[in-house]
Every structure is written in structure tokens, then in C-alpha cells.
Coordinates of C-alpha atoms and ligand atoms in Angstrom, one line a residue:
M1 CA -0.1 0.1 0.3
L2 CA 1.1 3.5 -1.0
K3 CA 1.5 5.8 2.1
I4 CA 1.4 9.5 1.8
I5 CA 1.8 11.8 4.5
T6 CA -0.2 15.1 3.9
V7 CA 0.7 18.1 5.8
L8 CA -1.5 20.8 6.6
G9 CA -1.9 23.9 8.8
A10 CA -3.9 26.8 7.5
R11 CA -7.5 27.3 6.4
P12 CA -7.1 27.1 2.5
Q13 CA -5.2 24.1 2.8
F14 CA -8.1 22.4 4.4
I15 CA -10.4 23.6 1.6
K16 CA -7.8 22.0 -1.1
A17 CA -6.8 18.9 0.7
A18 CA -10.7 18.0 1.4
A19 CA -10.9 17.3 -2.3
V20 CA -7.7 15.2 -2.8
S21 CA -8.6 13.1 0.8
R22 CA -11.9 12.3 -0.6
I23 CA -10.7 10.6 -3.8
I24 CA -8.2 8.7 -1.9
N25 CA -10.6 7.7 0.4
T26 CA -13.3 6.3 -2.2
S27 CA -11.3 5.5 -5.4
Y28 CA -8.1 4.3 -3.5
L29 CA -9.3 2.7 -0.7
G30 CA -7.2 -0.2 0.2
L31 CA -4.5 1.1 -2.3
I32 CA -3.2 4.3 -0.6
K33 CA -3.2 5.3 3.0
E34 CA -2.8 9.0 3.9
I35 CA -1.7 10.0 7.1
I36 CA -2.7 13.9 7.9
V37 CA -0.4 16.0 9.8
H38 CA -2.2 19.1 11.1
T39 CA 1.0 21.7 12.1
G40 CA -1.6 23.8 13.9
Q41 CA -0.7 27.1 12.3
H42 CA -4.3 27.9 12.0
Y43 CA -5.8 26.8 15.6
D44 CA -8.9 28.6 16.5
S45 CA -11.9 26.6 16.3
N46 CA -13.5 28.7 13.4
M47 CA -10.3 28.6 11.6
S48 CA -9.6 24.8 11.8
K49 CA -12.1 22.2 13.3
I50 CA -15.1 23.6 11.4
F51 CA -13.3 23.3 8.3
F52 CA -12.4 19.5 9.1
D53 CA -16.1 18.8 10.2
E54 CA -17.8 20.7 7.2
L55 CA -15.4 19.4 4.5
E56 CA -15.2 15.9 6.0
I57 CA -11.6 15.7 6.1
P58 CA -10.4 12.7 8.2
N59 CA -9.0 13.6 11.9
P60 CA -5.5 14.4 11.6
N61 CA -3.5 11.5 12.8
Y62 CA -0.8 14.0 14.1
N63 CA -1.6 17.5 15.8
L64 CA 1.9 19.4 16.5
A65 CA 0.0 22.4 17.8
I66 CA 2.7 25.0 16.5
S67 CA 1.5 28.3 15.8
G68 CA 2.7 32.0 16.1
G69 CA 5.9 33.5 16.8
S70 CA 8.0 34.9 13.8
H71 CA 8.3 33.2 10.3
G72 CA 11.7 31.8 11.3
S73 CA 10.5 30.6 14.7
M74 CA 7.4 28.9 13.2
T75 CA 8.9 27.3 10.1
G76 CA 11.9 26.3 12.5
R77 CA 9.7 24.9 15.2
M78 CA 7.5 23.0 12.2
L79 CA 10.6 21.4 10.7
E80 CA 11.8 19.8 13.7
A81 CA 8.5 18.5 14.6
I82 CA 7.6 17.3 11.2
E83 CA 11.1 15.6 10.5
K84 CA 10.2 13.4 13.6
V85 CA 6.8 12.4 12.3
L86 CA 8.6 11.6 9.1
K87 CA 11.2 9.4 10.5
D88 CA 8.6 7.4 12.5
E89 CA 6.1 6.8 9.3
K90 CA 8.9 6.6 6.5
P91 CA 6.1 7.5 3.9
D92 CA 6.6 6.9 0.3
W93 CA 5.5 10.5 -0.5
L94 CA 5.0 13.8 1.5
M95 CA 2.1 16.0 -0.1
V96 CA 1.8 19.5 0.5
Y97 CA -0.4 22.5 -0.6
G98 CA 0.2 26.1 -1.5
D99 CA 2.7 28.6 -0.1
T100 CA 2.3 28.8 3.8
N101 CA 5.2 28.1 6.3
S102 CA 3.5 25.0 7.0
T103 CA 4.1 24.0 3.4
L104 CA 7.6 25.2 3.5
S105 CA 8.8 23.3 6.6
A106 CA 7.1 19.9 5.9
A107 CA 8.9 20.2 2.4
L108 CA 12.3 20.9 3.8
A109 CA 11.9 18.0 6.3
A110 CA 11.1 15.3 3.7
V111 CA 13.7 16.5 1.2
K112 CA 16.6 16.2 3.8
L113 CA 15.0 12.6 4.6
H114 CA 15.2 11.8 0.9
I115 CA 11.3 11.6 0.7
P116 CA 10.0 12.7 -2.6
V117 CA 7.6 15.8 -2.1
A118 CA 4.5 16.4 -4.2
H119 CA 3.3 20.0 -4.3
V120 CA -0.1 20.7 -4.9
E121 CA -0.6 24.5 -6.7
A122 CA 3.3 24.3 -8.0
G123 CA 4.4 27.2 -10.0
L124 CA 2.1 30.2 -8.9
R125 CA 4.2 33.2 -8.4
S126 CA 3.3 36.9 -7.6
F127 CA 6.9 37.8 -8.2
N128 CA 7.2 39.9 -5.1
K129 CA 9.8 38.5 -3.0
K130 CA 8.6 40.8 0.1
M131 CA 5.6 38.3 0.5
P132 CA 6.5 35.3 2.9
E133 CA 3.9 33.3 0.3
E134 CA 6.3 33.9 -2.7
I135 CA 9.6 32.6 -0.8
N136 CA 7.6 29.6 0.2
R137 CA 6.6 28.6 -3.2
I138 CA 10.0 29.2 -4.9
I139 CA 11.7 27.1 -2.4
C140 CA 9.2 24.3 -2.2
D141 CA 8.9 24.1 -5.9
R142 CA 12.8 24.0 -6.1
I143 CA 13.1 21.1 -3.9
S144 CA 9.9 18.9 -5.3
S145 CA 9.8 15.7 -6.9
L146 CA 6.2 16.3 -8.5
H147 CA 5.0 19.8 -9.8
L148 CA 1.1 19.4 -9.9
C149 CA 0.0 22.7 -11.3
P150 CA -3.1 24.4 -11.5
T151 CA -2.7 26.6 -15.0
D152 CA -0.6 26.6 -17.9
I153 CA 0.8 29.9 -16.7
S154 CA 2.0 28.2 -13.5
V155 CA 3.6 25.5 -15.9
A156 CA 5.3 28.0 -17.8
N157 CA 6.6 30.0 -14.6
L158 CA 8.3 26.5 -13.6
A159 CA 9.9 26.3 -16.9
A160 CA 11.2 29.8 -16.6
E161 CA 12.8 28.9 -13.6
G162 CA 14.4 25.6 -15.5
I163 CA 12.1 23.0 -13.9
S164 CA 10.2 21.0 -16.4
D165 CA 10.5 17.4 -15.2
S166 CA 7.8 15.7 -13.3
V167 CA 5.3 19.3 -14.1
Y168 CA 1.7 18.6 -14.9
N169 CA -1.2 20.8 -15.1
V170 CA -3.8 19.0 -13.6
G171 CA -6.3 22.1 -12.9
D172 CA -7.2 23.4 -9.7
V173 CA -8.2 21.2 -6.9
M174 CA -10.2 24.6 -5.3
Y175 CA -12.5 24.4 -8.6
D176 CA -13.5 20.6 -7.7
S177 CA -13.9 21.8 -3.9
T178 CA -16.1 24.6 -4.9
L179 CA -18.0 22.6 -7.4
Y180 CA -18.8 19.8 -4.9
F181 CA -19.9 21.9 -2.3
Q182 CA -21.6 24.8 -4.2
N183 CA -25.1 23.5 -3.3
I184 CA -24.5 21.7 -0.1
S185 CA -23.3 25.3 1.3
K186 CA -26.4 27.1 0.2
K187 CA -28.7 24.4 1.6
K188 CA -26.9 24.0 5.2
S189 CA -25.9 27.5 5.7
R190 CA -28.0 30.0 7.6
I191 CA -26.2 33.0 7.0
F192 CA -28.3 34.7 5.0
D193 CA -30.9 34.8 7.6
E194 CA -28.6 35.6 10.4
L195 CA -27.0 38.8 8.7
N196 CA -30.6 39.4 7.1
L197 CA -29.2 39.5 3.6
S198 CA -30.4 38.9 0.2
V199 CA -28.8 37.7 -3.0
G200 CA -27.0 40.6 -4.6
S201 CA -27.3 43.0 -2.1
F202 CA -24.0 43.3 -0.5
I203 CA -20.3 43.4 -0.7
L204 CA -18.0 40.6 0.8
S205 CA -14.7 41.8 1.9
T206 CA -11.7 39.9 3.6
C207 CA -8.4 41.1 4.4
H208 CA -5.3 39.2 5.8
R209 CA -2.2 39.5 3.9
A210 CA 1.0 40.9 6.0
E211 CA 1.5 43.4 3.2
N212 CA -1.8 44.9 3.8
T213 CA -2.1 44.3 7.6
D214 CA 1.2 45.4 8.6
D215 CA 1.5 48.5 7.2
P216 CA -0.6 51.1 9.0
K217 CA -1.0 53.2 5.9
R218 CA -2.5 50.4 3.7
L219 CA -4.7 49.2 6.4
T220 CA -6.1 52.5 7.2
E221 CA -6.7 52.9 3.7
I222 CA -8.6 49.7 3.5
I223 CA -10.8 50.4 6.2
S224 CA -11.6 53.9 5.2
S225 CA -12.7 52.1 1.8
L226 CA -14.9 49.7 3.4
R227 CA -16.5 52.5 5.6
E228 CA -17.0 54.7 2.5
L229 CA -18.8 51.7 0.5
A230 CA -20.9 50.8 3.7
K231 CA -23.0 54.0 3.0
K232 CA -24.2 52.8 -0.3
I233 CA -24.2 48.8 0.2
R234 CA -24.0 46.5 3.0
V235 CA -20.7 45.5 3.5
I236 CA -19.7 42.0 5.3
F237 CA -16.4 41.8 6.7
P238 CA -15.4 38.5 8.1
L239 CA -12.2 39.5 10.4
H240 CA -9.1 37.4 10.3
P241 CA -7.5 37.4 13.5
R242 CA -4.3 38.7 12.4
T243 CA -6.2 41.7 10.9
R244 CA -8.1 42.2 14.1
K245 CA -4.9 42.4 16.4
K246 CA -3.7 45.0 13.8
I247 CA -7.0 47.1 13.5
H248 CA -6.8 47.4 17.2
A249 CA -3.2 48.0 17.5
Y250 CA -3.6 51.1 15.1
G251 CA -6.5 52.3 16.8
L252 CA -8.7 51.9 13.9
S253 CA -11.7 49.9 15.3
T254 CA -14.4 52.8 15.5
D255 CA -13.5 53.7 11.7
L256 CA -15.4 50.5 11.0
V257 CA -18.6 52.0 11.7
G258 CA -21.3 50.8 9.5
V259 CA -19.5 47.8 8.3
T260 CA -20.7 44.4 9.4
V261 CA -18.0 42.9 11.0
V262 CA -18.2 39.0 11.8
D263 CA -15.9 36.2 13.2
P264 CA -13.9 34.4 10.5
L265 CA -17.0 32.1 9.0
S266 CA -17.2 28.5 8.4
F267 CA -16.6 27.2 4.6
F268 CA -20.1 26.9 4.0
D269 CA -21.2 30.2 5.2
M270 CA -18.3 31.7 3.4
L271 CA -19.1 30.0 0.0
S272 CA -23.0 30.8 0.4
L273 CA -21.9 34.6 0.9
I274 CA -19.4 34.2 -2.1
Q275 CA -22.3 33.1 -4.2
G276 CA -24.7 35.6 -3.2
A277 CA -22.3 38.7 -3.5
K278 CA -22.7 41.6 -5.7
L279 CA -18.9 42.0 -5.5
I280 CA -16.1 40.5 -3.8
L281 CA -13.1 43.2 -2.2
T282 CA -10.1 40.7 -0.8
D283 CA -6.6 40.1 -0.4
S284 CA -7.1 36.5 -0.4
G285 CA -5.8 34.1 -3.0
G286 CA -8.4 31.6 -2.9
I287 CA -11.2 33.8 -2.5
Q288 CA -10.5 35.5 -5.7
K289 CA -10.7 32.2 -7.8
E290 CA -14.0 31.1 -5.5
A291 CA -15.3 34.7 -6.8
F292 CA -14.5 33.4 -10.3
F293 CA -15.8 30.1 -9.9
C294 CA -18.9 31.5 -8.6
K295 CA -19.1 34.3 -11.3
V296 CA -18.8 37.2 -8.8
P297 CA -16.8 40.2 -9.9
C298 CA -13.8 40.6 -7.8
L299 CA -11.6 43.7 -6.8
T300 CA -8.1 42.6 -5.4
M301 CA -6.5 44.7 -2.9
R302 CA -2.9 43.8 -3.7
D303 CA -0.6 45.0 -6.4
E304 CA -0.2 42.0 -7.9
S305 CA -1.9 38.3 -8.5
E306 CA -0.7 34.6 -8.6
W307 CA -4.3 34.1 -10.4
T308 CA -3.4 36.5 -13.2
E309 CA -5.9 34.3 -15.8
T310 CA -8.6 36.0 -13.8
I311 CA -7.3 39.5 -14.5
S312 CA -6.9 39.3 -18.2
L313 CA -10.3 37.9 -18.3
G314 CA -11.3 41.2 -16.8
V315 CA -13.3 39.8 -13.8
N316 CA -10.7 40.4 -11.2
V317 CA -9.0 44.0 -11.1
L318 CA -6.1 44.9 -9.0
V319 CA -6.9 48.0 -7.0
G320 CA -3.8 47.8 -4.2
A321 CA -4.9 49.5 -0.9
D322 CA -6.2 52.6 -2.9
K323 CA -9.7 54.0 -2.0
S324 CA -10.2 56.0 -5.1
R325 CA -9.4 52.9 -7.5
I326 CA -11.7 50.8 -5.1
I327 CA -14.7 53.3 -5.1
E328 CA -14.2 54.1 -9.1
N329 CA -14.5 50.2 -9.8
F330 CA -17.6 49.6 -7.4
K331 CA -19.1 52.6 -9.1
K332 CA -18.4 51.1 -12.6
L333 CA -19.9 47.9 -11.5
Q334 CA -23.2 49.6 -10.3
S335 CA -23.3 51.8 -13.5
G336 CA -23.2 48.6 -15.5
S337 CA -20.1 49.9 -17.4
W338 CA -18.2 47.0 -16.0
V339 CA -19.3 43.9 -17.7
C340 CA -18.0 40.4 -16.7
N341 CA -17.7 37.5 -19.0
F342 CA -17.1 34.5 -17.3
T343 CA -17.5 32.0 -20.2
T344 CA -13.9 31.0 -20.3
M345 CA -12.5 28.6 -17.7
P346 CA -8.7 28.0 -17.1
Y347 CA -8.8 26.1 -14.0
G348 CA -9.6 22.6 -15.5
K349 CA -12.5 20.5 -15.2
G350 CA -13.4 20.2 -11.9
N351 CA -11.2 16.7 -11.8
A352 CA -7.9 17.9 -10.4
S353 CA -8.0 16.2 -7.3
R354 CA -8.3 12.7 -9.2
K355 CA -5.5 13.7 -11.3
V356 CA -3.3 14.6 -8.2
V357 CA -3.8 11.1 -6.9
Q358 CA -3.5 9.4 -10.3
K359 CA -0.2 11.0 -10.7
L360 CA 1.2 10.1 -7.2
F361 CA -0.1 6.5 -7.2
N362 CA 1.4 6.0 -10.9
R363 CA 4.8 7.1 -9.6
K364 CA 4.8 4.6 -6.7
Ligands
UD1_1 C1 -1.6 32.2 6.5 C2 -0.5 31.8 5.4 C3 -1.1 32.4 4.2 C4 -2.6 31.8 3.9 C5 -3.1 32.5 5.4 C6 -4.8 31.9 5.2 C7 2.0 32.2 5.6 C8 3.1 32.9 5.6 N1 1.0 32.7 5.3 O1 -1.5 33.6 6.8 O2 -0.4 32.1 2.8 O3 -3.1 32.7 3.0 O4 -2.6 31.7 6.5 O5 -5.5 32.6 6.1 O6 2.2 30.8 6.1 N2 -4.1 33.1 14.2 C9 -5.0 33.3 15.2 N3 -6.1 32.2 15.1 C10 -5.9 31.3 14.1 C11 -4.8 31.6 13.2 C12 -3.9 32.5 13.5 O7 -5.5 33.8 16.4 O8 -6.7 30.2 14.2 C13 -3.1 34.4 14.8 C14 -1.8 34.0 14.7 O9 -1.4 33.9 16.0 C15 -0.9 35.1 14.1 C16 -1.9 35.6 13.1 O10 -3.1 35.0 13.4 O11 -0.9 36.1 15.0 C17 -1.6 35.3 11.5 O12 -1.6 33.9 11.6 P1 -0.2 33.2 10.4 O13 -0.6 31.6 10.7 O14 0.8 34.0 10.9 O15 -0.7 33.7 9.2 P2 -1.8 34.2 8.4 O16 -2.1 35.4 8.1 O17 -3.3 33.4 8.8

């Protein structure tokens, strides 16, 4: 039996892994044994446990309870703890997702033990090395044995870095998760009633990137934009713990008057809101794409995006942390002069997770 260790730690990874674990536990039952290691990077119940429950991810076999501290400290502690698990379990593969500190530390631990690494969501680049995620991706791709890319552009990014062996465009596993849970979430979520919302009558906004939260000027501008928008339309703002801490530290809490601030939401609530929003305003990578999958226009509060396909298609616009660009684009949408066409699908056919598992299994 093929033994895979999957290391997870942060919210978006739970969503990606759910799709892949489901294939392993249905189509490959008895052929593949998956051992799940949760680093603990995200630990609040509404950032972690609720995702395991809703997405039906098997309980982690190991919970390392490592979170917080500086990037170096977090990554170092994870590296040490994951190495121990890998030595004990001796898997055939390590599988990691995306670009978090959990991804990097697991990949490093495995490669030093000569355990091959399969990187799901390989080849994404923002070309901004100040982002911790960009460093994590570049290093993880450099040391991986199997690169499971979501798009043609991510394959080309790797080729430009001289990585062309074991590179496959399998499509985007997040698309699989969206397709699978789109209707389930609408049926199960009560969030529209709880917040007294109707479809198309609100903006959904999220903000958690260090480049926005750790820069008082950018965060002040973003909060001011939300407040301005909230004078025209309901703005729902699920608050990430990092952002909550910074808003408090910069004394910006009262500036959120008029904005509907809520705790981080479950996956079902979030996916329901994304589907019903008039507009998404976010700095998240995953939400940009979920907006696209659900055919909702998106403004991205960053200066670059890894998901350049959505930008080229004109359904996602980079607005930085710039209030005037945010308001201007909202007005364009309201007046009907920003028309979105969602007919092209660059993220595969919704069978990415099956292809991921096939690639791993066929190389055993
Ligand atoms: C991390 C990832 C990012 C991903 C994001 C999803 C890195 C470098 N970044 O950023 O790629 O898009 O997760 O959310 O790995 N905290 C809590 N409760 C929690 C989790 C975190 O209070 O459940 C606190 C932490 O203690 C820390 C802050 O929130 O003070 C930020 O958490 P951290 O894990 O450092 O990074 P994220 O901003 O979530």
C-alpha cells in the first residue's frame, strides 16, 4: 500500500486537501494510506476544526500545535516536529499544498530525509519576494519531485526557472471543492438569515495579507474604503485574527462603523456569501478564484496576483490599497459599465484532485 503523509496547517489548505482526501478515501481505498499531519498554524476552532467537520476531512493523525511567533521561529519549530513524524512513519511521499509556512517546513523536512515531495498548486508566482508566501512557493517548487500545477501559466513559470521534469497541469483542486460544495453550502448555511441579507445586495470583503495588515497606511486606507462603501451598500467583513489584532493596535476599530464585522466564517457560510455577493473585495488568493468560480466580480487589494488569468479575463481588478480605485470600480459595476464575462475556464474541468492522486499513485 502506498503511504502518503499530507501536511496541512492553514485554512486554505483544508479546502484544497478535502478534495484530494475524498478521492483517496473513495477510489483508492485499500491502495493508498493517507496520514494527515496538522501543524497547528491555524488553531482557532472557526479557522480549523469547523473546516475539518464541514469538508469531511479525516481527523489528523498528528496535531503538532505549533503556531504564532516569527516566520523563522514558526517554520523552524515545524521543521523539527515534522522531521520526527517523517522518520517514524517513513512514507513513500510527502504531499503539501500552496505556500504557507507549514508547506515550506514540511517540504524541507522531507527532502532532507530523501522523501519525495509532491507539491499541489505548484508554479504560482506573484514575483514579489517580500511576500512570505512567494519565498515559500519558490523553495518548495525547487525541492519537489512532483509539481502538480493548476494552470498553463504556472507550468510556464516553472519552465522559466528551469523546472520542467515532473510538471503537470492537473487543474485547480479548489475548483473541485467549489463544484462539490456549492449547492451543499447553500442548503446548509443559515448566514443569509443570520445577517438579514438578500442575494446581490452586499459586498463581501476579507483582508489578511501581511503586506496590508502590517502596514498602517495600507490598512487605514482599506478600512476607510470599507466605511465609504458601507454608505452605499451592505459590506460584510469576516475578520481574520491577524487583521483584528492590527486594527486594534492601530486604533482603527471605530473607523469600521457601518461595516458588518463578523468572526471568521465557516466554509459553508463563506461559500454561500461568495455566491450571493454583488462584489468581492479581498486580498486572499483563494477567494479571488472562488469569486471567479461563482461568477462574481472581484477587486483584489494587492498590487499583483498569482491568478493572472482572472485579471486578463477582466473579472478581477487589482486595486492595491487605494480607496479611489476601489470606489471607482464599484461605481463602474453599479452603473453597468464593468461587464464581466465568465465563459472561459482556465482552471481545469473539476477533476484536478483525481489527477493529483493518479499522478502520485502511478509513480509509486
Ligand atoms: C497564513 C499563510 C497565508 C494564507 C493564510 C490563510 C503563511 C506565511 N501565510 O497567513 O499564505 O493565505 O494563512 O489565512 O503561512 N491566528 C489566530 N488564530 C488562528 C490562526 C492564526 O489567532 O486560528 C493568529 C496567529 O497567532 C498570528 C496571526 O493570526 O498572530 C496570523 O496567523 P499566521 O498563521 O501567521 O498567518 P496568516 O496571516 O493566517
